XYZ file of C-alpha atoms in Angstrom:
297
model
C 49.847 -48.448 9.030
C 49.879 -44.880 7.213
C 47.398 -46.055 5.112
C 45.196 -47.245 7.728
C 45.262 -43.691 9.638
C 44.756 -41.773 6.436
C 41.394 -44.019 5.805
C 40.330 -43.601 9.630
C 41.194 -39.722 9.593
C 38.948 -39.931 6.159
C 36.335 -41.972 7.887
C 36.483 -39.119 11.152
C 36.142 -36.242 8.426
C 33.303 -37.560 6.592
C 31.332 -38.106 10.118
C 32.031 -34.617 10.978
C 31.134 -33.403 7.834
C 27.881 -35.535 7.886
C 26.854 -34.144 11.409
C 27.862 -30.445 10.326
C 25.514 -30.666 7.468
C 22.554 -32.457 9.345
C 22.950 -29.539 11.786
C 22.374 -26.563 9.080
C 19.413 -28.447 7.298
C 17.851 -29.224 10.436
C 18.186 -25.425 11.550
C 17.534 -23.435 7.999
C 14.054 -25.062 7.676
C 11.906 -22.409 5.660
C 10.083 -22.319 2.606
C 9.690 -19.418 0.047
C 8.716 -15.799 -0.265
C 6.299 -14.559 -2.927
C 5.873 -11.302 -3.681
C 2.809 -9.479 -4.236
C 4.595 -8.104 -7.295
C 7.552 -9.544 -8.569
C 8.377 -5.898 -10.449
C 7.211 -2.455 -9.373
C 7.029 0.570 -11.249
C 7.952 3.577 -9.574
C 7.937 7.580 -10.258
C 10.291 9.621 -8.705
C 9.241 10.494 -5.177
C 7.106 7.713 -4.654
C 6.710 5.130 -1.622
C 5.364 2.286 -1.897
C 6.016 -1.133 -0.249
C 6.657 -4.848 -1.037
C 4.186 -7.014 0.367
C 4.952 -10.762 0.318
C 3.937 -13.907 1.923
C 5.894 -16.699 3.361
C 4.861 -20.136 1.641
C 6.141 -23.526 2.908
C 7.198 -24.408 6.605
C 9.054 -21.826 8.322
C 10.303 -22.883 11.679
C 9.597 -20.284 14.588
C 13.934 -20.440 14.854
C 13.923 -18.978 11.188
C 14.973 -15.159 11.245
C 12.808 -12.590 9.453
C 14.159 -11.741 6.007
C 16.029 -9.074 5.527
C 16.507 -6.686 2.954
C 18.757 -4.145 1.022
C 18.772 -1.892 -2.486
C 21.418 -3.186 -4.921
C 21.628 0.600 -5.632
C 19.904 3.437 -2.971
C 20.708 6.710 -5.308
C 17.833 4.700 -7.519
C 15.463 3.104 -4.802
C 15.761 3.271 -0.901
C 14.566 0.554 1.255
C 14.112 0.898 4.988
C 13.804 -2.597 7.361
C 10.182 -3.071 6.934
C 10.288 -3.179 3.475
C 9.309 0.562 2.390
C 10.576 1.525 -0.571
C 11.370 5.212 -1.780
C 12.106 6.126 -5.589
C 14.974 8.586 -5.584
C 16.013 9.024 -9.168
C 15.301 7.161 -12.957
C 16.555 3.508 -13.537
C 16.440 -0.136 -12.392
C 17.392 -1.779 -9.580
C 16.645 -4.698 -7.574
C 15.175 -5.089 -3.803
C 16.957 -8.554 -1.888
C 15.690 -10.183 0.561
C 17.696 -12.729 2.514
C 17.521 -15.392 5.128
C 20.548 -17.378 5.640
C 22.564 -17.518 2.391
C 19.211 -17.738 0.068
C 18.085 -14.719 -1.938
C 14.672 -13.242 -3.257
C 14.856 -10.467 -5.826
C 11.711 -7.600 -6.381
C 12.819 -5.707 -9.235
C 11.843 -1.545 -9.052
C 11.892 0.512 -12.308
C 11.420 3.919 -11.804
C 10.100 6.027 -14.568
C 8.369 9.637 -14.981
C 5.069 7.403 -16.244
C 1.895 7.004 -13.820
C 1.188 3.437 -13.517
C -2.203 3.745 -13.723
C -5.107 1.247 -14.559
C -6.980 1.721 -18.330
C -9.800 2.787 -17.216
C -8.578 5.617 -15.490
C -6.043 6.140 -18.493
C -9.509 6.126 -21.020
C -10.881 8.588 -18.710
C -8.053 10.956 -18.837
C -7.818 10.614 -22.475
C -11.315 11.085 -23.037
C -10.781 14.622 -21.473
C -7.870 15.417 -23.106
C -4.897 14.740 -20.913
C -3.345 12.477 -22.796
C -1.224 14.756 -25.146
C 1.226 12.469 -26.510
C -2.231 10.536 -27.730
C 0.200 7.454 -26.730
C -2.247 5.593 -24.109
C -0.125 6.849 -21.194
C -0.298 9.602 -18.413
C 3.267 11.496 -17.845
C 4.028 13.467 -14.368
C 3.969 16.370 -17.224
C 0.545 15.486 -17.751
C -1.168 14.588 -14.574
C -0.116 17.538 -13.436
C -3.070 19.544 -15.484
C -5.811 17.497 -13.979
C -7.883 19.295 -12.036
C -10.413 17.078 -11.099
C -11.452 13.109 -11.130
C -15.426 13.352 -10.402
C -17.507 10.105 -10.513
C -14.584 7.805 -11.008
C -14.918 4.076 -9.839
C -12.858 1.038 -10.213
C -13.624 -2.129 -8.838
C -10.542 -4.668 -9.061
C -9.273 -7.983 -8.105
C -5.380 -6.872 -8.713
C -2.466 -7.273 -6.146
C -2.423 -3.664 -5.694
C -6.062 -1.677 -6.232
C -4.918 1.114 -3.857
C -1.943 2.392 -5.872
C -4.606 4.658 -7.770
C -5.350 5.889 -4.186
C -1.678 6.443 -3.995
C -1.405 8.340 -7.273
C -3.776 10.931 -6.871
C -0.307 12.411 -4.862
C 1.147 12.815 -8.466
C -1.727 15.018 -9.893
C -0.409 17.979 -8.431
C -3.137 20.281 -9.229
C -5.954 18.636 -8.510
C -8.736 20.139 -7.066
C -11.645 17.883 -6.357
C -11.288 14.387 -6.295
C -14.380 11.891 -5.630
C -13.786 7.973 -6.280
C -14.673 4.753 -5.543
C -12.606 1.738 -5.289
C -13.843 -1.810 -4.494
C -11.868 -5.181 -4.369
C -11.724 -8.692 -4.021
C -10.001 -10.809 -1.225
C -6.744 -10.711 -0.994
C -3.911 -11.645 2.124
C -1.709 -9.064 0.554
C -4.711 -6.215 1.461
C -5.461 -6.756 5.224
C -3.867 -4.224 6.469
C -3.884 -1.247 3.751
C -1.837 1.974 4.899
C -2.956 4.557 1.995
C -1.733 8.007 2.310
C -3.086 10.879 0.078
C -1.096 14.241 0.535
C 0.810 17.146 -0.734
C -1.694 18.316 -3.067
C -1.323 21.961 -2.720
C -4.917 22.761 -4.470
C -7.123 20.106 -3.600
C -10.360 21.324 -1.197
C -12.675 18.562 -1.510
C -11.691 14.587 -0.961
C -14.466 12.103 -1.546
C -13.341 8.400 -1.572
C -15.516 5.359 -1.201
C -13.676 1.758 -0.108
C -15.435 -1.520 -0.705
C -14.575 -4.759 0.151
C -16.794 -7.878 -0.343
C -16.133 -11.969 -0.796
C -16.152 -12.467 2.874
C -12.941 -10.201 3.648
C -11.508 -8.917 6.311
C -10.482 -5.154 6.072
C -8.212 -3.072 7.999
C -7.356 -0.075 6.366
C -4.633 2.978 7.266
C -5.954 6.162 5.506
C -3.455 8.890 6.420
C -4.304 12.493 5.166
C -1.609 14.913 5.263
C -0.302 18.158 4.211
C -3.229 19.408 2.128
C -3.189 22.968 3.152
C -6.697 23.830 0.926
C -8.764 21.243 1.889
C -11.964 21.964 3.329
C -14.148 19.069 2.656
C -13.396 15.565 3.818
C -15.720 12.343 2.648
C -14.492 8.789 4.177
C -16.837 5.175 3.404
C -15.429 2.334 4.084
C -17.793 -0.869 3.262
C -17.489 -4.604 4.048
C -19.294 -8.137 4.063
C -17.091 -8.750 7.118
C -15.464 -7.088 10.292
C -13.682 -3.780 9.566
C -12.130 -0.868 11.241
C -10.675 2.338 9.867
C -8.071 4.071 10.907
C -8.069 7.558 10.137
C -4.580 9.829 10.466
C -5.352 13.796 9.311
C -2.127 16.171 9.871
C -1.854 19.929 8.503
C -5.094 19.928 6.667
C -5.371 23.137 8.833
C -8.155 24.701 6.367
C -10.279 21.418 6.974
C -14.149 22.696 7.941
C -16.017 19.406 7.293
C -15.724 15.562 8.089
C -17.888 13.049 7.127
C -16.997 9.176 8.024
C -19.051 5.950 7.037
C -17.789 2.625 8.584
C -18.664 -0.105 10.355
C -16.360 0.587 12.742
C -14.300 3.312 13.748
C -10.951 3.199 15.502
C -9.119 6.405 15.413
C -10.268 10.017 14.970
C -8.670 11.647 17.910
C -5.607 13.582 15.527
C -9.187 15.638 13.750
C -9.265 17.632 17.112
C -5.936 19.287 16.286
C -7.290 20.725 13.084
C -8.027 24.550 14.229
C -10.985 25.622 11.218
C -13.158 22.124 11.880
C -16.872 22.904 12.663
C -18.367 19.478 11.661
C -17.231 15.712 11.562
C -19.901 13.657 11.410
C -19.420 9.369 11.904
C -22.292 7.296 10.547
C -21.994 3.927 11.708
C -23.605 1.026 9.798
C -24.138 -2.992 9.649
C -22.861 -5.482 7.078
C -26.310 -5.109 5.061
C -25.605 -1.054 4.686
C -28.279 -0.340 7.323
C -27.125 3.086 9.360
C -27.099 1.998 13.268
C -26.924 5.392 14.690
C -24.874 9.072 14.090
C -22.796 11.218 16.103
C -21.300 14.239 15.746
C -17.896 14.902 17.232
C -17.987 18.904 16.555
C -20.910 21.546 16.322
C -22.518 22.427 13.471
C -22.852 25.792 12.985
């Protein structure tokens, strides 16, 4: 008899056991993340963020992923994935959902992760002093200008140059071009250029082509000196810039290119503007008319 309700107290287990289980695979249904970058390299100061996109089937039940630093005094991460480079080392980023784990490793060093040909172009001018095929923070620092620079890309990450132009502290005039290929992890591109305590004269050309979609975040701040502001954004597809200028107070001239144009309204807060002029334009490069927010003197 003891045997038989030891083998029907086994049998009860197992059933509960069975159900329990059915119930957690049935409601943890989700596939993977993959990162735009499965390592990012970092200088102190920086921001940057991890981009990634969810592969698989992801039930609409399935929480977001979360995520924490392994250790914040090197790399601080905020909930939507922003990451800020505090001090030298290695750490890793962890996302989570449920009890499984993603890791984005962040290395922080005082080297510019920049592309060659904008390391060959700096070298060629004599920047590079360690002759070692690398910009330092020492280095950039003595730039004074990038004139005539262009970089077209199909890379996870073609705005990070965008993004480094905050580490050439000196800088004076700047005037780029950058053009990519499609990419999800590019949609929506928040770019911010600002701190540069020198810099009066901002020229930077964005093109997009292969049938993309474009929806760029260009956020100019803090840039005390600047006077001149150039903006062109170009694409074979629908596109809309949004344009966010804060203390640029010595700002005098603005002039936009887009197809379309969502968001000016902040340039009205800038006290020394007398021009900002918006050319709008169709897929094919053609200008469809000009207007001029301020008056020319």
């Amino acid at each position: 008899m003891k045997n038989f309700f030891r083998l029907l107290l086994c049998v009860a287990c197992a059933y509960v056991m069975a159900g329990c289980e059915k119930e957690e695979t049935t409601a943890r249904k989700y596939g993977n993340l993959i990162f735009s970058s499965d390592t990012i390299t970092l200088v102190p100061d920086e921001t940057s963020t991890i981009n990634y996109i969810k592969s698989g089937y992801w039930e609409s039940t399935t929480p977001e992923p979360t995520c924490m630093s392994l250790d914040e005094s090197i790399v601080s991460v905020d909930e939507n994935g922003n990451i800020t480079a505090n001090n030298f080392g290695e750490t890793d980023i962890v996302y989570s959902v449920y009890d499984t784990k993603w890791k984005c490793h962040i290395v922080v060093t005082d080297i510019l992760q920049l592309e060659e040909d904008l390391i060959n172009y700096l070298k060629e001018r004599g920047f590079d002093k360690n002759n070692d095929n690398k910009i330092s923070l020492e280095e950039a620092a003595e730039v004074d200008s990038i004139i005539d620079f262009g970089r077209v890309t199909d890379e996870k990450d073609p705005f990070k140059f965008l993004n480094n132009i905050n580490f050439f502290k000196n800088i004076i005039y700047v005037e780029v071009y950058v053009g990519f290929l499609y990419d999800d992890f590019l949609k929506k591109t928040n770019i911010t250029i600002g701190k540069l305590q020198r810099c009066d004269h901002l020229y930077i050309y964005i093109s997009a082509w292969d049938d993309i979609e474009f929806y760029p975040t260009l956020n100019i701040v803090d840039m005390p000196t600047l006077k001149t502001l150039f903006i062109i954004t170009h694409t074979d597809k629908s596109s809309w810039l949004r344009l966010n200028v804060e203390n640029c107070h010595a700002l005098e001239k603005v002039s936009i290119g887009t197809p379309v144009m969502h968001s000016i309204s902040n340039l009205i807060n800038e006290p020394n503007l007398k021009s900002c002029s918006i050319y709008y334009f169709n897929d094919n490069g053609e200008e469809l008319f000009y207007e001029s927010h301020v008056d020319e003197e």
